[in-house]
mmCIF file of C-alpha atoms in Angstrom:
data_model
loop_
_atom_site.group_PDB
_atom_site.id
_atom_site.type_symbol
_atom_site.label_atom_id
_atom_site.label_comp_id
_atom_site.label_asym_id
_atom_site.label_seq_id
_atom_site.Cartn_x
_atom_site.Cartn_y
_atom_site.Cartn_z
ATOM 1 C CA MET A 1 -36.977 -59.519 34.952
ATOM 2 C CA TYR A 2 -36.397 -55.804 35.508
ATOM 3 C CA GLU A 3 -32.972 -56.559 36.949
ATOM 4 C CA ILE A 4 -31.567 -53.039 36.654
ATOM 5 C CA MET A 5 -34.589 -51.465 38.343
ATOM 6 C CA GLN A 6 -34.205 -53.839 41.270
ATOM 7 C CA SER A 7 -30.430 -53.465 41.583
ATOM 8 C CA PRO A 8 -28.809 -51.192 44.192
ATOM 9 C CA ILE A 9 -27.269 -47.834 43.363
ATOM 10 C CA ASP A 10 -24.471 -46.048 45.196
ATOM 11 C CA LEU A 11 -24.910 -42.328 45.822
ATOM 12 C CA GLY A 12 -21.555 -41.658 47.404
ATOM 13 C CA THR A 13 -21.749 -42.775 51.032
ATOM 14 C CA LEU A 14 -25.361 -43.920 50.659
ATOM 15 C CA THR A 15 -26.533 -47.088 48.907
ATOM 16 C CA LEU A 16 -30.165 -47.395 47.774
ATOM 17 C CA LYS A 17 -31.592 -50.906 47.546
ATOM 18 C CA ASN A 18 -33.224 -50.253 44.153
ATOM 19 C CA ARG A 19 -33.654 -47.549 41.512
ATOM 20 C CA ILE A 20 -37.176 -46.333 42.464
ATOM 21 C CA ILE A 21 -37.730 -43.401 44.821
ATOM 22 C CA PHE A 22 -40.725 -41.314 45.830
ATOM 23 C CA ALA A 23 -40.476 -37.796 44.415
ATOM 24 C CA PRO A 24 -40.660 -34.747 46.719
ATOM 25 C CA THR A 25 -44.344 -33.931 47.110
ATOM 26 C CA SER A 26 -46.216 -31.449 49.287
ATOM 27 C CA MET A 27 -49.021 -33.756 50.427
ATOM 28 C CA GLY A 28 -51.063 -31.221 52.381
ATOM 29 C CA MET A 29 -52.137 -33.667 55.114
ATOM 30 C CA GLU A 30 -52.350 -33.728 58.885
ATOM 31 C CA GLU A 31 -49.558 -35.701 60.538
ATOM 32 C CA GLU A 32 -51.302 -39.020 61.170
ATOM 33 C CA GLU A 33 -52.723 -39.247 57.659
ATOM 34 C CA TYR A 34 -49.370 -38.199 56.207
ATOM 35 C CA LYS A 35 -47.438 -40.797 58.192
ATOM 36 C CA LYS A 36 -49.847 -43.490 57.044
ATOM 37 C CA LYS A 37 -49.528 -42.433 53.397
ATOM 38 C CA ILE A 38 -45.727 -42.123 53.456
ATOM 39 C CA GLY A 39 -45.397 -45.320 55.471
ATOM 40 C CA ASN A 40 -47.418 -47.258 52.899
ATOM 41 C CA ILE A 41 -45.268 -45.925 50.058
ATOM 42 C CA ALA A 42 -42.080 -46.899 51.904
ATOM 43 C CA LYS A 43 -43.515 -50.306 52.764
ATOM 44 C CA GLY A 44 -44.433 -50.758 49.092
ATOM 45 C CA GLY A 45 -40.754 -51.158 48.231
ATOM 46 C CA VAL A 46 -39.257 -47.802 47.207
ATOM 47 C CA SER A 47 -35.629 -47.316 48.185
ATOM 48 C CA MET A 48 -36.002 -43.705 49.318
ATOM 49 C CA VAL A 49 -38.656 -41.126 50.116
ATOM 50 C CA ILE A 50 -37.852 -37.454 49.519
ATOM 51 C CA ILE A 51 -39.710 -35.197 51.923
ATOM 52 C CA GLY A 52 -40.460 -32.030 49.992
ATOM 53 C CA ASP A 53 -40.263 -28.387 51.033
ATOM 54 C CA VAL A 54 -38.248 -28.523 54.240
ATOM 55 C CA SER A 55 -37.786 -24.817 54.920
ATOM 56 C CA VAL A 56 -34.306 -23.498 55.679
ATOM 57 C CA MET A 57 -35.775 -20.548 57.581
ATOM 58 C CA PRO A 58 -38.305 -20.503 60.429
ATOM 59 C CA THR A 59 -41.827 -20.572 59.043
ATOM 60 C CA ARG A 60 -45.415 -20.735 60.280
ATOM 61 C CA GLY A 61 -45.628 -24.359 59.194
ATOM 62 C CA MET A 62 -43.500 -27.243 60.431
ATOM 63 C CA CYS A 63 -39.774 -26.539 60.254
ATOM 64 C CA LEU A 64 -36.642 -28.059 61.716
ATOM 65 C CA HIS A 65 -35.870 -24.865 63.637
ATOM 66 C CA THR A 66 -38.562 -25.355 66.287
ATOM 67 C CA GLU A 67 -38.873 -28.111 68.880
ATOM 68 C CA GLU A 68 -42.301 -29.023 67.546
ATOM 69 C CA GLY A 69 -41.143 -29.094 63.924
ATOM 70 C CA PHE A 70 -37.968 -31.030 64.684
ATOM 71 C CA GLY A 71 -40.011 -33.669 66.492
ATOM 72 C CA TYR A 72 -42.436 -33.830 63.581
ATOM 73 C CA TYR A 73 -39.668 -34.576 61.084
ATOM 74 C CA GLU A 74 -38.091 -37.123 63.429
ATOM 75 C CA ARG A 75 -41.398 -39.000 63.486
ATOM 76 C CA ILE A 76 -41.752 -38.856 59.689
ATOM 77 C CA VAL A 77 -38.233 -40.204 59.191
ATOM 78 C CA ASP A 78 -38.863 -42.943 61.748
ATOM 79 C CA VAL A 79 -41.931 -44.140 59.814
ATOM 80 C CA ILE A 80 -39.935 -44.231 56.570
ATOM 81 C CA HIS A 81 -37.044 -46.138 58.137
ATOM 82 C CA LYS A 82 -39.296 -48.645 59.897
ATOM 83 C CA ASN A 83 -40.867 -49.454 56.534
ATOM 84 C CA GLY A 84 -37.544 -50.174 54.864
ATOM 85 C CA ALA A 85 -36.666 -46.986 52.948
ATOM 86 C CA LYS A 86 -34.130 -44.194 53.245
ATOM 87 C CA ALA A 87 -35.230 -40.607 53.844
ATOM 88 C CA CYS A 88 -34.063 -37.462 52.051
ATOM 89 C CA ALA A 89 -34.824 -33.878 53.110
ATOM 90 C CA GLN A 90 -35.497 -31.433 50.296
ATOM 91 C CA LEU A 91 -34.207 -28.076 51.555
ATOM 92 C CA TYR A 92 -35.773 -24.990 50.062
ATOM 93 C CA MET A 93 -36.361 -21.310 50.528
ATOM 94 C CA SER A 94 -39.593 -19.794 49.322
ATOM 95 C CA ASP A 95 -39.408 -17.081 46.687
ATOM 96 C CA SER A 96 -42.954 -15.914 47.408
ATOM 97 C CA ASP A 97 -43.599 -12.338 48.458
ATOM 98 C CA ILE A 98 -46.696 -12.947 50.554
ATOM 99 C CA SER A 99 -47.138 -9.224 51.211
ATOM 100 C CA ALA A 100 -47.784 -8.751 47.485
ATOM 101 C CA ILE A 101 -50.939 -10.895 47.571
ATOM 102 C CA MET A 102 -52.315 -10.016 51.017
ATOM 103 C CA PRO A 103 -54.671 -7.347 49.598
ATOM 104 C CA TYR A 104 -56.257 -10.001 47.353
ATOM 105 C CA ILE A 105 -56.873 -12.779 49.891
ATOM 106 C CA SER A 106 -60.291 -11.397 50.806
ATOM 107 C CA LYS A 107 -61.264 -11.337 47.119
ATOM 108 C CA VAL A 108 -60.618 -15.059 46.853
ATOM 109 C CA LYS A 109 -62.784 -15.656 49.914
ATOM 110 C CA THR A 110 -65.637 -13.638 48.410
ATOM 111 C CA GLY A 111 -65.275 -15.227 44.984
ATOM 112 C CA GLU A 112 -64.154 -12.034 43.219
ATOM 113 C CA MET A 113 -60.848 -13.700 42.332
ATOM 114 C CA THR A 114 -60.023 -17.339 41.645
ATOM 115 C CA LYS A 115 -57.176 -19.214 43.300
ATOM 116 C CA ASP A 116 -55.463 -19.496 39.912
ATOM 117 C CA GLU A 117 -55.652 -15.714 39.489
ATOM 118 C CA LEU A 118 -54.164 -15.268 42.946
ATOM 119 C CA ARG A 119 -51.363 -17.697 42.072
ATOM 120 C CA LYS A 120 -50.592 -15.675 38.932
ATOM 121 C CA ARG A 121 -50.238 -12.535 41.022
ATOM 122 C CA LEU A 122 -47.898 -14.409 43.354
ATOM 123 C CA ASN A 123 -45.780 -15.520 40.390
ATOM 124 C CA ASP A 124 -45.744 -11.980 39.017
ATOM 125 C CA ALA A 125 -44.330 -10.779 42.335
ATOM 126 C CA VAL A 126 -41.324 -13.153 42.217
ATOM 127 C CA SER A 127 -39.143 -11.014 39.971
ATOM 128 C CA PRO A 128 -39.353 -7.753 41.960
ATOM 129 C CA TYR A 129 -38.890 -9.715 45.193
ATOM 130 C CA ILE A 130 -35.797 -11.618 44.015
ATOM 131 C CA SER A 131 -34.342 -8.595 42.257
ATOM 132 C CA SER A 132 -34.566 -6.357 45.332
ATOM 133 C CA LEU A 133 -33.689 -8.790 48.134
ATOM 134 C CA PRO A 134 -30.950 -7.171 50.282
ATOM 135 C CA ILE A 135 -27.498 -8.775 50.200
ATOM 136 C CA GLU A 136 -27.569 -9.195 53.982
ATOM 137 C CA GLN A 137 -30.777 -11.213 53.758
ATOM 138 C CA ILE A 138 -29.382 -13.324 50.913
ATOM 139 C CA GLU A 139 -26.333 -14.163 52.999
ATOM 140 C CA ARG A 140 -28.504 -15.135 55.997
ATOM 141 C CA ILE A 141 -30.595 -17.453 53.834
ATOM 142 C CA ILE A 142 -27.528 -19.100 52.299
ATOM 143 C CA LYS A 143 -26.061 -19.724 55.764
ATOM 144 C CA ALA A 144 -29.388 -21.248 56.801
ATOM 145 C CA PHE A 145 -29.026 -23.992 54.187
ATOM 146 C CA GLY A 146 -26.019 -25.314 56.105
ATOM 147 C CA THR A 147 -27.662 -24.955 59.513
ATOM 148 C CA THR A 148 -30.801 -26.717 58.338
ATOM 149 C CA ALA A 149 -28.869 -29.519 56.650
ATOM 150 C CA LYS A 150 -27.171 -30.271 59.968
ATOM 151 C CA LEU A 151 -30.556 -30.299 61.732
ATOM 152 C CA ALA A 152 -31.950 -32.623 59.058
ATOM 153 C CA ILE A 153 -29.168 -35.171 59.545
ATOM 154 C CA THR A 154 -29.589 -34.934 63.320
ATOM 155 C CA ALA A 155 -33.315 -35.649 62.817
ATOM 156 C CA GLY A 156 -32.369 -38.849 60.998
ATOM 157 C CA PHE A 157 -32.440 -37.958 57.310
ATOM 158 C CA ASP A 158 -29.959 -39.950 55.208
ATOM 159 C CA MET A 159 -29.494 -37.491 52.350
ATOM 160 C CA ILE A 160 -30.021 -33.857 51.421
ATOM 161 C CA GLN A 161 -31.662 -32.543 48.277
ATOM 162 C CA ILE A 162 -31.433 -28.849 47.470
ATOM 163 C CA HIS A 163 -34.532 -27.529 45.768
ATOM 164 C CA GLY A 164 -33.175 -25.972 42.588
ATOM 165 C CA ASP A 165 -36.498 -24.317 41.895
ATOM 166 C CA ARG A 166 -38.061 -21.880 44.387
ATOM 167 C CA MET A 167 -35.452 -19.301 45.428
ATOM 168 C CA CYS A 168 -32.492 -21.152 43.891
ATOM 169 C CA GLY A 169 -34.337 -21.425 40.598
ATOM 170 C CA SER A 170 -35.593 -17.856 40.602
ATOM 171 C CA PHE A 171 -32.103 -16.487 41.207
ATOM 172 C CA SER A 172 -30.887 -18.673 38.329
ATOM 173 C CA SER A 173 -33.513 -17.419 35.899
ATOM 174 C CA THR A 174 -33.187 -14.458 33.548
ATOM 175 C CA VAL A 175 -36.990 -14.270 33.626
ATOM 176 C CA PHE A 176 -36.993 -13.350 37.314
ATOM 177 C CA ASN A 177 -33.494 -12.189 38.238
ATOM 178 C CA LYS A 178 -32.920 -8.565 37.193
ATOM 179 C CA ARG A 179 -30.147 -7.830 39.681
ATOM 180 C CA ASN A 180 -26.993 -5.962 38.694
ATOM 181 C CA ASP A 181 -24.787 -7.078 41.593
ATOM 182 C CA ARG A 182 -22.816 -10.282 42.141
ATOM 183 C CA TYR A 183 -26.057 -12.300 42.264
ATOM 184 C CA GLY A 184 -27.339 -11.202 38.873
ATOM 185 C CA GLY A 185 -26.431 -10.849 35.212
ATOM 186 C CA THR A 186 -24.151 -13.648 33.999
ATOM 187 C CA LEU A 187 -25.023 -17.307 34.474
ATOM 188 C CA SER A 188 -22.279 -17.736 37.076
ATOM 189 C CA ASN A 189 -23.667 -14.776 39.014
ATOM 190 C CA ARG A 190 -27.273 -16.000 38.743
ATOM 191 C CA LEU A 191 -26.164 -19.453 39.938
ATOM 192 C CA ARG A 192 -24.148 -17.971 42.802
ATOM 193 C CA PHE A 193 -27.044 -18.259 45.278
ATOM 194 C CA ALA A 194 -27.444 -21.990 44.560
ATOM 195 C CA LEU A 195 -23.691 -22.631 44.472
ATOM 196 C CA GLU A 196 -23.102 -20.945 47.816
ATOM 197 C CA ALA A 197 -26.078 -22.811 49.332
ATOM 198 C CA ILE A 198 -24.577 -26.111 48.162
ATOM 199 C CA GLN A 199 -21.200 -25.149 49.596
ATOM 200 C CA GLU A 200 -22.779 -24.322 52.966
ATOM 201 C CA VAL A 201 -24.482 -27.724 53.046
ATOM 202 C CA ARG A 202 -21.249 -29.468 52.083
ATOM 203 C CA LYS A 203 -19.388 -27.750 54.932
ATOM 204 C CA ALA A 204 -22.140 -28.521 57.436
ATOM 205 C CA VAL A 205 -22.609 -32.218 56.635
ATOM 206 C CA LYS A 206 -19.368 -33.564 55.243
ATOM 207 C CA GLY A 207 -19.719 -36.898 53.481
ATOM 208 C CA ILE A 208 -23.511 -36.756 53.145
ATOM 209 C CA PRO A 209 -24.795 -37.057 49.544
ATOM 210 C CA ILE A 210 -26.231 -33.828 48.112
ATOM 211 C CA ASP A 211 -28.785 -34.157 45.356
ATOM 212 C CA TYR A 212 -29.720 -31.078 43.330
ATOM 213 C CA LYS A 213 -33.157 -30.649 41.836
ATOM 214 C CA LEU A 214 -32.145 -29.079 38.541
ATOM 215 C CA ALA A 215 -35.007 -26.973 37.200
ATOM 216 C CA VAL A 216 -34.817 -26.504 33.428
ATOM 217 C CA ARG A 217 -36.688 -23.813 31.516
ATOM 218 C CA MET A 218 -37.759 -24.697 28.009
ATOM 219 C CA GLU A 219 -38.189 -22.390 25.033
ATOM 220 C CA GLU A 220 -39.887 -22.943 21.653
ATOM 221 C CA PRO A 221 -42.368 -23.728 23.066
ATOM 222 C CA HIS A 222 -41.974 -21.866 26.334
ATOM 223 C CA TYR A 223 -42.576 -23.840 29.536
ATOM 224 C CA GLY A 224 -41.379 -22.922 33.008
ATOM 225 C CA ASN A 225 -40.029 -19.582 34.174
ATOM 226 C CA ALA A 226 -37.534 -20.336 36.931
ATOM 227 C CA GLY A 227 -34.320 -22.311 36.574
ATOM 228 C CA ILE A 228 -31.874 -22.402 33.694
ATOM 229 C CA THR A 229 -32.430 -22.869 29.979
ATOM 230 C CA VAL A 230 -31.526 -26.043 28.116
ATOM 231 C CA GLU A 231 -28.671 -24.131 26.481
ATOM 232 C CA GLU A 232 -27.249 -23.172 29.901
ATOM 233 C CA ILE A 233 -27.029 -26.786 31.110
ATOM 234 C CA LYS A 234 -23.554 -27.306 29.629
ATOM 235 C CA ASN A 235 -22.109 -24.524 31.769
ATOM 236 C CA ALA A 236 -24.320 -24.876 34.839
ATOM 237 C CA VAL A 237 -23.841 -28.600 35.498
ATOM 238 C CA PRO A 238 -20.026 -28.461 35.951
ATOM 239 C CA MET A 239 -20.376 -25.472 38.302
ATOM 240 C CA LEU A 240 -22.961 -27.288 40.423
ATOM 241 C CA GLU A 241 -20.801 -30.410 40.493
ATOM 242 C CA ASP A 242 -17.727 -28.412 41.568
ATOM 243 C CA ALA A 243 -19.750 -26.838 44.391
ATOM 244 C CA GLY A 244 -20.425 -30.267 45.896
ATOM 245 C CA VAL A 245 -23.462 -31.827 44.223
ATOM 246 C CA THR A 246 -23.282 -35.645 44.081
ATOM 247 C CA SER A 247 -26.373 -36.359 41.925
ATOM 248 C CA PHE A 248 -28.967 -34.557 39.816
ATOM 249 C CA HIS A 249 -32.764 -34.727 39.922
ATOM 250 C CA VAL A 250 -33.737 -33.231 36.566
ATOM 251 C CA THR A 251 -37.138 -31.736 35.796
ATOM 252 C CA LEU A 252 -39.075 -28.867 34.223
ATOM 253 C CA ALA A 253 -38.822 -25.503 35.976
ATOM 254 C CA ASN A 254 -41.799 -24.150 37.883
ATOM 255 C CA HIS A 255 -43.699 -20.861 37.978
ATOM 256 C CA SER A 256 -45.927 -21.489 35.017
ATOM 257 C CA GLU A 257 -49.107 -23.563 35.142
ATOM 258 C CA LEU A 258 -49.069 -26.360 37.723
ATOM 259 C CA SER A 259 -50.419 -28.610 34.986
ATOM 260 C CA ASP A 260 -47.101 -28.156 33.148
ATOM 261 C CA THR A 261 -44.920 -29.550 35.940
ATOM 262 C CA ILE A 262 -47.650 -32.081 36.815
ATOM 263 C CA PRO A 263 -48.913 -32.712 33.273
ATOM 264 C CA PRO A 264 -52.188 -34.534 32.587
ATOM 265 C CA ARG A 265 -52.460 -37.109 29.831
ATOM 266 C CA ASN A 266 -53.965 -34.526 27.455
ATOM 267 C CA HIS A 267 -51.218 -31.915 27.978
ATOM 268 C CA PRO A 268 -50.470 -30.151 24.677
ATOM 269 C CA TYR A 269 -46.733 -30.932 24.897
ATOM 270 C CA PHE A 270 -45.856 -33.161 27.886
ATOM 271 C CA LYS A 271 -48.336 -35.930 27.174
ATOM 272 C CA GLU A 272 -45.989 -38.921 26.862
ATOM 273 C CA GLU A 273 -44.471 -41.095 29.569
ATOM 274 C CA GLY A 274 -40.999 -39.839 30.471
ATOM 275 C CA CYS A 275 -41.931 -36.365 29.269
ATOM 276 C CA PHE A 276 -39.000 -34.613 31.021
ATOM 277 C CA LEU A 277 -36.284 -37.135 30.189
ATOM 278 C CA THR A 278 -35.010 -35.075 27.262
ATOM 279 C CA PHE A 279 -33.547 -32.708 29.874
ATOM 280 C CA CYS A 280 -31.699 -35.678 31.381
ATOM 281 C CA ASP A 281 -30.219 -36.420 27.963
ATOM 282 C CA GLU A 282 -28.655 -32.966 27.923
ATOM 283 C CA VAL A 283 -27.383 -33.195 31.515
ATOM 284 C CA ARG A 284 -25.840 -36.604 30.738
ATOM 285 C CA LYS A 285 -23.484 -34.960 28.229
ATOM 286 C CA TYR A 286 -21.756 -32.943 30.934
ATOM 287 C CA THR A 287 -21.552 -35.156 34.024
ATOM 288 C CA LYS A 288 -20.816 -38.705 35.126
ATOM 289 C CA LEU A 289 -22.766 -38.228 38.348
ATOM 290 C CA PRO A 290 -25.987 -40.234 38.889
ATOM 291 C CA ILE A 291 -29.047 -38.701 37.246
ATOM 292 C CA CYS A 292 -32.602 -39.167 38.484
ATOM 293 C CA GLY A 293 -35.359 -38.894 35.884
ATOM 294 C CA VAL A 294 -38.961 -37.821 36.444
ATOM 295 C CA GLY A 295 -42.017 -37.114 34.353
ATOM 296 C CA ALA A 296 -45.209 -39.227 34.198
ATOM 297 C CA LEU A 297 -43.278 -42.460 34.730
ATOM 298 C CA SER A 298 -45.447 -45.493 35.459
ATOM 299 C CA THR A 299 -44.729 -48.483 33.181
ATOM 300 C CA PRO A 300 -42.101 -50.991 34.412
ATOM 301 C CA ALA A 301 -40.918 -51.931 30.919
ATOM 302 C CA PHE A 302 -40.481 -48.287 29.895
ATOM 303 C CA ILE A 303 -38.585 -47.422 33.080
ATOM 304 C CA GLU A 304 -36.318 -50.451 32.757
ATOM 305 C CA GLN A 305 -35.487 -49.458 29.193
ATOM 306 C CA GLN A 306 -34.426 -45.942 30.260
ATOM 307 C CA LEU A 307 -32.177 -47.447 32.926
ATOM 308 C CA GLU A 308 -30.752 -50.014 30.507
ATOM 309 C CA ASN A 309 -29.968 -47.298 27.959
ATOM 310 C CA HIS A 310 -28.214 -45.320 30.723
ATOM 311 C CA ARG A 311 -30.507 -42.425 29.998
ATOM 312 C CA VAL A 312 -31.026 -42.193 33.771
ATOM 313 C CA ASP A 313 -29.557 -44.031 36.772
ATOM 314 C CA PHE A 314 -32.654 -44.004 38.968
ATOM 315 C CA VAL A 315 -36.171 -42.592 38.744
ATOM 316 C CA ALA A 316 -38.612 -40.695 40.932
ATOM 317 C CA LEU A 317 -42.311 -41.540 40.825
ATOM 318 C CA CYS A 318 -45.041 -39.477 42.433
ATOM 319 C CA ARG A 319 -48.557 -39.855 41.035
ATOM 320 C CA GLN A 320 -47.976 -43.512 40.201
ATOM 321 C CA LEU A 321 -47.085 -44.261 43.830
ATOM 322 C CA ILE A 322 -50.061 -42.250 45.048
ATOM 323 C CA ALA A 323 -52.217 -44.402 42.759
ATOM 324 C CA ASP A 324 -50.550 -47.640 43.899
ATOM 325 C CA PRO A 325 -48.080 -47.531 46.825
ATOM 326 C CA GLU A 326 -47.274 -51.230 46.219
ATOM 327 C CA TRP A 327 -46.039 -50.635 42.655
ATOM 328 C CA VAL A 328 -42.429 -51.626 43.428
ATOM 329 C CA GLU A 329 -43.347 -54.834 45.257
ATOM 330 C CA LYS A 330 -45.845 -55.807 42.575
ATOM 331 C CA VAL A 331 -43.215 -55.374 39.860
ATOM 332 C CA LYS A 332 -40.680 -57.315 41.910
ATOM 333 C CA ASN A 333 -43.147 -60.189 42.454
ATOM 334 C CA GLY A 334 -44.306 -60.382 38.842
ATOM 335 C CA GLU A 335 -47.755 -58.977 39.629
ATOM 336 C CA GLU A 336 -47.894 -56.225 37.017
ATOM 337 C CA ASP A 337 -51.443 -57.158 36.079
ATOM 338 C CA THR A 338 -52.624 -56.044 39.548
ATOM 339 C CA ILE A 339 -51.067 -52.557 39.397
ATOM 340 C CA HIS A 340 -53.408 -49.577 39.577
ATOM 341 C CA TYR A 341 -51.843 -47.444 36.873
ATOM 342 C CA CYS A 342 -52.034 -43.671 37.142
ATOM 343 C CA ILE A 343 -54.206 -42.337 34.319
ATOM 344 C CA ARG A 344 -52.931 -38.766 34.833
ATOM 345 C CA CYS A 345 -56.410 -37.328 35.295
ATOM 346 C CA ASN A 346 -55.073 -34.944 38.008
ATOM 347 C CA LYS A 347 -58.502 -34.907 39.663
ATOM 348 C CA LYS A 348 -57.557 -35.683 43.254
ATOM 349 C CA CYS A 349 -53.769 -35.293 43.234
ATOM 350 C CA LEU A 350 -53.201 -31.899 41.642
ATOM 351 C CA GLY A 351 -56.864 -31.091 42.203
ATOM 352 C CA GLY A 352 -56.593 -31.909 45.887
ATOM 353 C CA MET A 353 -53.410 -29.870 46.150
ATOM 354 C CA LYS A 354 -54.984 -26.800 44.568
ATOM 355 C CA GLU A 355 -58.088 -27.037 46.753
ATOM 356 C CA HIS A 356 -56.036 -27.645 49.921
ATOM 357 C CA LEU A 357 -57.685 -31.023 50.436
ATOM 358 C CA GLY A 358 -54.497 -33.095 50.384
ATOM 359 C CA VAL A 359 -52.990 -35.186 47.602
ATOM 360 C CA HIS A 360 -55.209 -38.207 46.949
ATOM 361 C CA CYS A 361 -56.206 -40.463 44.043
ATOM 362 C CA ILE A 362 -59.438 -41.530 42.358
ATOM 363 C CA TYR A 363 -58.491 -45.144 43.108
ATOM 364 C CA GLU A 364 -58.981 -44.464 46.826
ATOM 365 C CA ASP A 365 -62.716 -44.384 46.200
ATOM 366 C CA LYS A 366 -62.571 -47.920 44.844
ATOM 367 C CA VAL A 367 -60.722 -49.694 47.651
#
């Protein structure tokens, strides 16, 4: 039962033991709690864990460019490997102009402004930031993708994912990118930042699989602001593939409401299981590379059907594995009736993220 889900998949030079991975997630936890959480998910049977938001430039948080940060990521990878899974580093560059919101931080502390209002101001600042970034700084950031990829592999990561949202996605988007130089205007120019970042990674870590988180903006109705439109997929996918991408991780673009990219069960549009798989259908038309699907996935039978229909080649789960880290093992052992299924309430996962309390689950109160 569920033979495809449990079968291995080749991603170039890397073979995953099954078709279930843990999606890149900013958990917001201290190291020991994070290692325990990630270790349990790896031990629960997933084939790979993607560590989200690994910065390509030095940052105040943990990054591969400092001795402390490098050691931190080595320890995270070691926990994943010891529990039987592969580890992937999601490389990204922030597109946030922190200086634009500094005057409002005190208002959040005093209650004059909500965190959601502050986030809207941060999103509003993306376009002027991206559109005015100096060429010299762009070139430094692109080079840093290659440097950081090499550090990631040295730290023990098995694969690289390039975050196609954040700065890559904002450069790609007509909503944010108003440049009139070689990094703006036409689709090929707007994708240039991402394409050159991919090429730098390919040069730095030859032979290592490169996954690309493809952020898709939807219109009619409008959801997401970064990334490319559905109509641009047919031209964007071949360019990304030519640059060196070896697989695609397809999802809705960011920079709208967090509840759109992490939709609750009562979302006005993305309420069904597999809510972002329609984007995979479009990508499938233009590539033979492996495609990873995401979007409120939780039911073994539904996931197996998507794999059987070749709609996707593997899938990434997040909230479901937060709700039950043993999901993969339970499915494998025929123990579906013991699974704690995610009910997409978003109370302690997205809620915990927004309140800076860490990503948790309501089920944790019951065990």
